[in-house]
Each structure stands twice: as C-alpha cells, then as structure tokens.
Amino acid sequence: MTTASSAIASEGLKQSARKRQAILNAATEVFLHKGYLATNMDEIAALAAVSKQTVYKNFPSKETLFVEIVSSVTNQASDGVHNETPDLAEGEDVADYLRRYANRQLAIVLTPRVMQLRRLVIGEVDRFPELAKALFDGGPKRAMAAFAATLERLADRGLLTIDDPGVAASQFNWLIMGEPLNRAMLLGDDAIPKPAELRHHVAAGVRTFLASCGK
C-alpha cells in the first residue's frame, strides 16, 4: 500500500470512529431523555448528523446500541474511580487516603448522567435483566472487589484490622454511598448533595469505619 493510500485509509478509520462516537453521544442523550421504548433510530441518526444506514451499520439494533451505552458509561465511571486512585503513599495518613478515595467515588458516581442511566436500567430490568447484571458487575460489584483488594493491602501493611476484606469493602461502600445514592436515585438529580455536604458525609463515614477497622 502506498503512503497516499495509507493516509486515505487512516483518515477513513478516523472518520468512522468519529461517526460511531457521534452516534453513541446522540443515542445517550435520547435514551436518557425519552427512555428506551420512546427512542427511535431516526431521531438518533438526525441528532448524530449521520444516515440511518450508518447507525445500523455500527449498531444492528436499538437493543445493541442501548447495551453499548450502558456498558460504556458504567465502565468509564468505574475506571475513573479505580484506575486513577493510587495506593496509599508511604507516610500518608490512612484516614486522609480513605476520604480521598470516597470523595472521588462520590464525585464520579453522583452525576446526573450516571443517575439517569441507573434509573433507566432499573426501569427496563424486566426487558433487559442481563443489562442490569452488567451494570451491577461493572459498577458496584467491581468497585467493592477492587476496594477489598485495597483494604487487604492496607491490612497487610498493618494499617487496618480486617478479618474479611470483602465484608469490610461492602460496609465502607454503604457507609459512603448508601444515603446520598438513595437520595439521588429516588428524588432526582436536583437532590444530588452539594460537594461540601458530601465531604462532611464522607468524613463521618470514614470515622465510623476506622472506629471498627482502624489501628
């Protein structure tokens, strides 16, 4: 293949990727605004500024597109919490570390987009039970497994006293996530607590956790 042909092929791949992303962005907005049943592929194509044929070329069905969106948003949120949170640095206070982790988790999860997606998936759980499982596996279950491993490392370093890292991770998760998540899920996006309120909530949760597991 010549240099010119390679450049043309490369540009074609980039253009296809841009169109695919435009479809995903448009579909996310429409699904979250209208729900699964009321969404149609014509509207998604128009919003993405592509043909309906292009939409179906990338996503054979509305169901396929919906599954892709749920998986994508869930994985992005989970990656943001776990891939960008380093281990406790030597000499760092364990309470500071736990507060930093918890504040980051709340900031990423408690967003209108993630809350709207969770409500949408729960509303469609009878139609897509496997999708609800995928959201759980890629979200809460993955979060608690990763955090359990973190707690086990902290216990191995003599910084925490933990018999069962999985149980400890679950308890920490619900101390931090339970009340604000329930409020946001049931009362709507306007009920998402403000950052100052979340920081106060996190500090209290970390104190309670360390009263049980701290050294």
PDB file of C-alpha atoms in Angstrom:
ATOM      1  CA  MET A   1       0.000   0.000   0.000  1.00  0.00           C
ATOM      2  CA  THR A   2       1.379   3.429  -0.937  1.00  0.00           C
ATOM      3  CA  THR A   3       1.848   6.256   1.534  1.00  0.00           C
ATOM      4  CA  ALA A   4      -1.094   8.100  -0.020  1.00  0.00           C
ATOM      5  CA  SER A   5      -3.305   5.016   0.211  1.00  0.00           C
ATOM      6  CA  SER A   6      -2.308   4.503   3.839  1.00  0.00           C
ATOM      7  CA  ALA A   7      -3.172   8.110   4.655  1.00  0.00           C
ATOM      8  CA  ILE A   8      -6.571   7.753   2.973  1.00  0.00           C
ATOM      9  CA  ALA A   9      -7.272   4.509   4.825  1.00  0.00           C
ATOM     10  CA  SER A  10      -6.209   6.067   8.135  1.00  0.00           C
ATOM     11  CA  GLU A  11      -8.454   9.074   7.576  1.00  0.00           C
ATOM     12  CA  GLY A  12     -11.332   6.731   6.712  1.00  0.00           C
ATOM     13  CA  LEU A  13     -10.891   4.869  10.001  1.00  0.00           C
ATOM     14  CA  LYS A  14     -10.800   8.142  11.932  1.00  0.00           C
ATOM     15  CA  GLN A  15     -13.960   9.327  10.212  1.00  0.00           C
ATOM     16  CA  SER A  16     -15.722   6.039  11.010  1.00  0.00           C
ATOM     17  CA  ALA A  17     -14.653   6.327  14.654  1.00  0.00           C
ATOM     18  CA  ARG A  18     -15.955   9.908  14.810  1.00  0.00           C
ATOM     19  CA  LYS A  19     -19.301   8.835  13.370  1.00  0.00           C
ATOM     20  CA  ARG A  20     -19.560   5.942  15.810  1.00  0.00           C
ATOM     21  CA  GLN A  21     -18.851   8.262  18.736  1.00  0.00           C
ATOM     22  CA  ALA A  22     -21.367  10.800  17.436  1.00  0.00           C
ATOM     23  CA  ILE A  23     -23.991   8.039  17.319  1.00  0.00           C
ATOM     24  CA  LEU A  24     -23.181   6.966  20.875  1.00  0.00           C
ATOM     25  CA  ASN A  25     -23.339  10.550  22.140  1.00  0.00           C
ATOM     26  CA  ALA A  26     -26.654  11.206  20.387  1.00  0.00           C
ATOM     27  CA  ALA A  27     -28.166   7.908  21.494  1.00  0.00           C
ATOM     28  CA  THR A  28     -27.149   8.519  25.101  1.00  0.00           C
ATOM     29  CA  GLU A  29     -28.936  11.873  25.112  1.00  0.00           C
ATOM     30  CA  VAL A  30     -32.085  10.475  23.507  1.00  0.00           C
ATOM     31  CA  PHE A  31     -32.272   7.339  25.662  1.00  0.00           C
ATOM     32  CA  LEU A  32     -31.774   9.287  28.879  1.00  0.00           C
ATOM     33  CA  HIS A  33     -34.320  11.917  27.869  1.00  0.00           C
ATOM     34  CA  LYS A  34     -37.033   9.674  26.408  1.00  0.00           C
ATOM     35  CA  GLY A  35     -36.442   6.193  27.790  1.00  0.00           C
ATOM     36  CA  TYR A  36     -35.911   3.003  25.831  1.00  0.00           C
ATOM     37  CA  LEU A  37     -39.360   2.466  24.301  1.00  0.00           C
ATOM     38  CA  ALA A  38     -39.873   6.051  23.120  1.00  0.00           C
ATOM     39  CA  THR A  39     -36.455   6.247  21.459  1.00  0.00           C
ATOM     40  CA  ASN A  40     -36.206   5.599  17.728  1.00  0.00           C
ATOM     41  CA  MET A  41     -33.201   5.229  15.449  1.00  0.00           C
ATOM     42  CA  ASP A  42     -34.347   8.011  13.099  1.00  0.00           C
ATOM     43  CA  GLU A  43     -34.045  10.568  15.861  1.00  0.00           C
ATOM     44  CA  ILE A  44     -30.631   9.272  16.861  1.00  0.00           C
ATOM     45  CA  ALA A  45     -29.414   9.454  13.253  1.00  0.00           C
ATOM     46  CA  ALA A  46     -30.669  13.033  12.901  1.00  0.00           C
ATOM     47  CA  LEU A  47     -29.056  14.173  16.146  1.00  0.00           C
ATOM     48  CA  ALA A  48     -25.761  12.477  15.233  1.00  0.00           C
ATOM     49  CA  ALA A  49     -25.897  14.025  11.733  1.00  0.00           C
ATOM     50  CA  VAL A  50     -25.462  10.638  10.053  1.00  0.00           C
ATOM     51  CA  SER A  51     -27.714   8.472   7.917  1.00  0.00           C
ATOM     52  CA  LYS A  52     -29.938   5.827   9.464  1.00  0.00           C
ATOM     53  CA  GLN A  53     -27.972   3.297   7.410  1.00  0.00           C
ATOM     54  CA  THR A  54     -24.786   4.420   9.167  1.00  0.00           C
ATOM     55  CA  VAL A  55     -26.421   3.920  12.544  1.00  0.00           C
ATOM     56  CA  TYR A  56     -27.433   0.364  11.658  1.00  0.00           C
ATOM     57  CA  LYS A  57     -24.001  -0.322  10.158  1.00  0.00           C
ATOM     58  CA  ASN A  58     -22.460   0.390  13.572  1.00  0.00           C
ATOM     59  CA  PHE A  59     -25.279  -0.953  15.727  1.00  0.00           C
ATOM     60  CA  PRO A  60     -27.571  -3.621  14.214  1.00  0.00           C
ATOM     61  CA  SER A  61     -30.447  -2.860  16.590  1.00  0.00           C
ATOM     62  CA  LYS A  62     -31.700  -0.412  19.185  1.00  0.00           C
ATOM     63  CA  GLU A  63     -31.050  -3.060  21.815  1.00  0.00           C
ATOM     64  CA  THR A  64     -27.404  -3.387  20.742  1.00  0.00           C
ATOM     65  CA  LEU A  65     -26.967   0.372  20.947  1.00  0.00           C
ATOM     66  CA  PHE A  66     -28.610   0.539  24.376  1.00  0.00           C
ATOM     67  CA  VAL A  67     -26.354  -2.225  25.719  1.00  0.00           C
ATOM     68  CA  GLU A  68     -23.261  -0.448  24.364  1.00  0.00           C
ATOM     69  CA  ILE A  69     -24.234   2.814  26.058  1.00  0.00           C
ATOM     70  CA  VAL A  70     -24.887   1.238  29.445  1.00  0.00           C
ATOM     71  CA  SER A  71     -21.602  -0.697  29.316  1.00  0.00           C
ATOM     72  CA  SER A  72     -19.641   2.349  28.172  1.00  0.00           C
ATOM     73  CA  VAL A  73     -20.948   4.767  30.816  1.00  0.00           C
ATOM     74  CA  THR A  74     -20.595   2.163  33.585  1.00  0.00           C
ATOM     75  CA  ASN A  75     -17.029   1.247  32.649  1.00  0.00           C
ATOM     76  CA  GLN A  76     -15.955   4.878  32.291  1.00  0.00           C
ATOM     77  CA  ALA A  77     -17.250   5.704  35.760  1.00  0.00           C
ATOM     78  CA  SER A  78     -15.649   2.615  37.292  1.00  0.00           C
ATOM     79  CA  ASP A  79     -12.325   3.256  35.544  1.00  0.00           C
ATOM     80  CA  GLY A  80     -12.359   6.845  36.787  1.00  0.00           C
ATOM     81  CA  VAL A  81     -12.568   5.679  40.387  1.00  0.00           C
ATOM     82  CA  HIS A  82     -10.131   2.771  40.358  1.00  0.00           C
ATOM     83  CA  ASN A  83      -7.581   3.453  37.631  1.00  0.00           C
ATOM     84  CA  GLU A  84      -6.862   6.978  38.833  1.00  0.00           C
ATOM     85  CA  THR A  85      -6.726   6.337  42.574  1.00  0.00           C
ATOM     86  CA  PRO A  86      -3.179   5.383  43.628  1.00  0.00           C
ATOM     87  CA  ASP A  87      -2.329   3.212  46.613  1.00  0.00           C
ATOM     88  CA  LEU A  88      -1.627   4.804  49.970  1.00  0.00           C
ATOM     89  CA  ALA A  89       1.734   6.561  49.812  1.00  0.00           C
ATOM     90  CA  GLU A  90       4.389   5.803  52.412  1.00  0.00           C
ATOM     91  CA  GLY A  91       3.701   8.000  55.427  1.00  0.00           C
ATOM     92  CA  GLU A  92       0.254   9.099  54.213  1.00  0.00           C
ATOM     93  CA  ASP A  93      -2.477   9.086  56.845  1.00  0.00           C
ATOM     94  CA  VAL A  94      -4.927   6.242  56.217  1.00  0.00           C
ATOM     95  CA  ALA A  95      -7.923   8.436  57.117  1.00  0.00           C
ATOM     96  CA  ASP A  96      -6.854  11.034  54.530  1.00  0.00           C
ATOM     97  CA  TYR A  97      -6.470   8.285  51.948  1.00  0.00           C
ATOM     98  CA  LEU A  98      -9.921   6.820  52.624  1.00  0.00           C
ATOM     99  CA  ARG A  99     -11.524  10.273  52.478  1.00  0.00           C
ATOM    100  CA  ARG A 100      -9.799  10.975  49.173  1.00  0.00           C
ATOM    101  CA  TYR A 101     -10.968   7.661  47.727  1.00  0.00           C
ATOM    102  CA  ALA A 102     -14.547   8.144  48.941  1.00  0.00           C
ATOM    103  CA  ASN A 103     -14.808  11.733  47.727  1.00  0.00           C
ATOM    104  CA  ARG A 104     -13.589  10.688  44.285  1.00  0.00           C
ATOM    105  CA  GLN A 105     -16.061   7.805  44.140  1.00  0.00           C
ATOM    106  CA  LEU A 106     -18.993  10.037  45.054  1.00  0.00           C
ATOM    107  CA  ALA A 107     -17.950  12.770  42.619  1.00  0.00           C
ATOM    108  CA  ILE A 108     -17.821  10.290  39.726  1.00  0.00           C
ATOM    109  CA  VAL A 109     -20.922   8.252  40.540  1.00  0.00           C
ATOM    110  CA  LEU A 110     -23.259  11.003  41.731  1.00  0.00           C
ATOM    111  CA  THR A 111     -23.635  12.757  38.389  1.00  0.00           C
ATOM    112  CA  PRO A 112     -26.927  13.343  36.567  1.00  0.00           C
ATOM    113  CA  ARG A 113     -25.857  11.151  33.645  1.00  0.00           C
ATOM    114  CA  VAL A 114     -24.936   8.139  35.770  1.00  0.00           C
ATOM    115  CA  MET A 115     -28.041   8.527  37.943  1.00  0.00           C
ATOM    116  CA  GLN A 116     -30.299   8.824  34.880  1.00  0.00           C
ATOM    117  CA  LEU A 117     -28.710   5.729  33.388  1.00  0.00           C
ATOM    118  CA  ARG A 118     -29.208   3.718  36.582  1.00  0.00           C
ATOM    119  CA  ARG A 119     -32.874   4.743  36.739  1.00  0.00           C
ATOM    120  CA  LEU A 120     -33.329   3.830  33.081  1.00  0.00           C
ATOM    121  CA  VAL A 121     -31.759   0.382  33.512  1.00  0.00           C
ATOM    122  CA  ILE A 122     -33.840  -0.312  36.628  1.00  0.00           C
ATOM    123  CA  GLY A 123     -36.957   0.691  34.684  1.00  0.00           C
ATOM    124  CA  GLU A 124     -36.045  -1.794  31.945  1.00  0.00           C
ATOM    125  CA  VAL A 125     -34.892  -4.624  34.210  1.00  0.00           C
ATOM    126  CA  ASP A 126     -37.685  -6.977  33.088  1.00  0.00           C
ATOM    127  CA  ARG A 127     -36.844  -6.370  29.426  1.00  0.00           C
ATOM    128  CA  PHE A 128     -33.049  -6.468  29.880  1.00  0.00           C
ATOM    129  CA  PRO A 129     -32.191  -8.478  33.014  1.00  0.00           C
ATOM    130  CA  GLU A 130     -28.732  -9.212  31.620  1.00  0.00           C
ATOM    131  CA  LEU A 131     -28.109  -5.481  31.233  1.00  0.00           C
ATOM    132  CA  ALA A 132     -28.925  -4.801  34.874  1.00  0.00           C
ATOM    133  CA  LYS A 133     -26.470  -7.551  35.792  1.00  0.00           C
ATOM    134  CA  ALA A 134     -23.828  -5.998  33.529  1.00  0.00           C
ATOM    135  CA  LEU A 135     -24.317  -2.632  35.229  1.00  0.00           C
ATOM    136  CA  PHE A 136     -24.038  -4.249  38.651  1.00  0.00           C
ATOM    137  CA  ASP A 137     -20.979  -6.314  37.684  1.00  0.00           C
ATOM    138  CA  GLY A 138     -19.203  -3.380  36.041  1.00  0.00           C
ATOM    139  CA  GLY A 139     -20.230  -0.888  38.725  1.00  0.00           C
ATOM    140  CA  PRO A 140     -20.894  -1.778  42.392  1.00  0.00           C
ATOM    141  CA  LYS A 141     -19.524  -5.336  42.271  1.00  0.00           C
ATOM    142  CA  ARG A 142     -16.317  -4.259  40.525  1.00  0.00           C
ATOM    143  CA  ALA A 143     -15.956  -1.308  42.901  1.00  0.00           C
ATOM    144  CA  MET A 144     -16.229  -3.446  46.012  1.00  0.00           C
ATOM    145  CA  ALA A 145     -13.870  -6.127  44.656  1.00  0.00           C
ATOM    146  CA  ALA A 146     -11.224  -3.529  43.807  1.00  0.00           C
ATOM    147  CA  PHE A 147     -11.622  -1.790  47.142  1.00  0.00           C
ATOM    148  CA  ALA A 148     -11.491  -5.102  49.007  1.00  0.00           C
ATOM    149  CA  ALA A 149      -8.080  -5.698  47.431  1.00  0.00           C
ATOM    150  CA  THR A 150      -7.005  -2.217  48.534  1.00  0.00           C
ATOM    151  CA  LEU A 151      -8.166  -2.833  52.110  1.00  0.00           C
ATOM    152  CA  GLU A 152      -6.343  -6.163  52.169  1.00  0.00           C
ATOM    153  CA  ARG A 153      -3.104  -4.424  51.157  1.00  0.00           C
ATOM    154  CA  LEU A 154      -3.611  -1.838  53.902  1.00  0.00           C
ATOM    155  CA  ALA A 155      -4.229  -4.604  56.446  1.00  0.00           C
ATOM    156  CA  ASP A 156      -1.088  -6.416  55.274  1.00  0.00           C
ATOM    157  CA  ARG A 157       0.857  -3.212  55.947  1.00  0.00           C
ATOM    158  CA  GLY A 158      -0.525  -3.162  59.496  1.00  0.00           C
ATOM    159  CA  LEU A 159      -2.637  -0.048  58.931  1.00  0.00           C
ATOM    160  CA  LEU A 160      -6.062  -1.661  59.356  1.00  0.00           C
ATOM    161  CA  THR A 161      -7.507  -4.605  61.254  1.00  0.00           C
ATOM    162  CA  ILE A 162      -9.698  -6.583  58.850  1.00  0.00           C
ATOM    163  CA  ASP A 163     -10.862 -10.187  59.029  1.00  0.00           C
ATOM    164  CA  ASP A 164     -12.800 -10.245  55.750  1.00  0.00           C
ATOM    165  CA  PRO A 165     -11.800  -7.614  53.131  1.00  0.00           C
ATOM    166  CA  GLY A 166     -14.955  -8.267  51.084  1.00  0.00           C
ATOM    167  CA  VAL A 167     -17.258  -7.579  54.013  1.00  0.00           C
ATOM    168  CA  ALA A 168     -15.220  -4.535  55.040  1.00  0.00           C
ATOM    169  CA  ALA A 169     -15.376  -3.138  51.494  1.00  0.00           C
ATOM    170  CA  SER A 170     -19.154  -3.641  51.379  1.00  0.00           C
ATOM    171  CA  GLN A 171     -19.594  -1.909  54.729  1.00  0.00           C
ATOM    172  CA  PHE A 172     -17.414   1.013  53.676  1.00  0.00           C
ATOM    173  CA  ASN A 173     -19.258   1.272  50.369  1.00  0.00           C
ATOM    174  CA  TRP A 174     -22.646   1.562  52.029  1.00  0.00           C
ATOM    175  CA  LEU A 175     -21.398   3.919  54.721  1.00  0.00           C
ATOM    176  CA  ILE A 176     -20.246   6.246  51.953  1.00  0.00           C
ATOM    177  CA  MET A 177     -22.667   5.593  49.085  1.00  0.00           C
ATOM    178  CA  GLY A 178     -25.914   4.497  50.741  1.00  0.00           C
ATOM    179  CA  GLU A 179     -27.653   7.698  51.814  1.00  0.00           C
ATOM    180  CA  PRO A 180     -26.590  10.089  49.027  1.00  0.00           C
ATOM    181  CA  LEU A 181     -27.141   7.450  46.328  1.00  0.00           C
ATOM    182  CA  ASN A 182     -30.639   6.607  47.567  1.00  0.00           C
ATOM    183  CA  ARG A 183     -31.496  10.294  47.752  1.00  0.00           C
ATOM    184  CA  ALA A 184     -30.297  10.956  44.197  1.00  0.00           C
ATOM    185  CA  MET A 185     -31.943   7.847  42.761  1.00  0.00           C
ATOM    186  CA  LEU A 186     -35.345   8.420  44.344  1.00  0.00           C
ATOM    187  CA  LEU A 187     -35.611  12.209  44.494  1.00  0.00           C
ATOM    188  CA  GLY A 188     -33.959  13.132  41.195  1.00  0.00           C
ATOM    189  CA  ASP A 189     -30.872  14.959  40.005  1.00  0.00           C
ATOM    190  CA  ASP A 190     -31.630  18.102  41.996  1.00  0.00           C
ATOM    191  CA  ALA A 191     -31.314  16.023  45.173  1.00  0.00           C
ATOM    192  CA  ILE A 192     -27.663  15.148  44.486  1.00  0.00           C
ATOM    193  CA  PRO A 193     -25.858  16.572  47.541  1.00  0.00           C
ATOM    194  CA  LYS A 194     -23.508  19.503  47.090  1.00  0.00           C
ATOM    195  CA  PRO A 195     -19.728  18.898  47.422  1.00  0.00           C
ATOM    196  CA  ALA A 196     -19.474  20.430  50.915  1.00  0.00           C
ATOM    197  CA  GLU A 197     -22.277  18.200  52.182  1.00  0.00           C
ATOM    198  CA  LEU A 198     -20.639  15.148  50.610  1.00  0.00           C
ATOM    199  CA  ARG A 199     -17.280  15.948  52.211  1.00  0.00           C
ATOM    200  CA  HIS A 200     -18.963  16.171  55.625  1.00  0.00           C
ATOM    201  CA  HIS A 201     -20.762  12.877  54.967  1.00  0.00           C
ATOM    202  CA  VAL A 202     -17.506  11.193  53.883  1.00  0.00           C
ATOM    203  CA  ALA A 203     -15.616  12.394  56.954  1.00  0.00           C
ATOM    204  CA  ALA A 204     -18.288  10.943  59.241  1.00  0.00           C
ATOM    205  CA  GLY A 205     -18.341   7.659  57.305  1.00  0.00           C
ATOM    206  CA  VAL A 206     -14.567   7.264  57.428  1.00  0.00           C
ATOM    207  CA  ARG A 207     -14.563   7.929  61.191  1.00  0.00           C
ATOM    208  CA  THR A 208     -17.188   5.221  61.687  1.00  0.00           C
ATOM    209  CA  PHE A 209     -15.263   2.760  59.503  1.00  0.00           C
ATOM    210  CA  LEU A 210     -11.967   3.400  61.281  1.00  0.00           C
ATOM    211  CA  ALA A 211     -13.645   3.052  64.674  1.00  0.00           C
ATOM    212  CA  SER A 212     -14.217  -0.571  63.671  1.00  0.00           C
ATOM    213  CA  CYS A 213     -11.222  -1.349  61.453  1.00  0.00           C
ATOM    214  CA  GLY A 214      -8.571   1.213  62.311  1.00  0.00           C
ATOM    215  CA  LYS A 215      -5.428   0.667  64.328  1.00  0.00           C
TER     216      LYS A 215
END
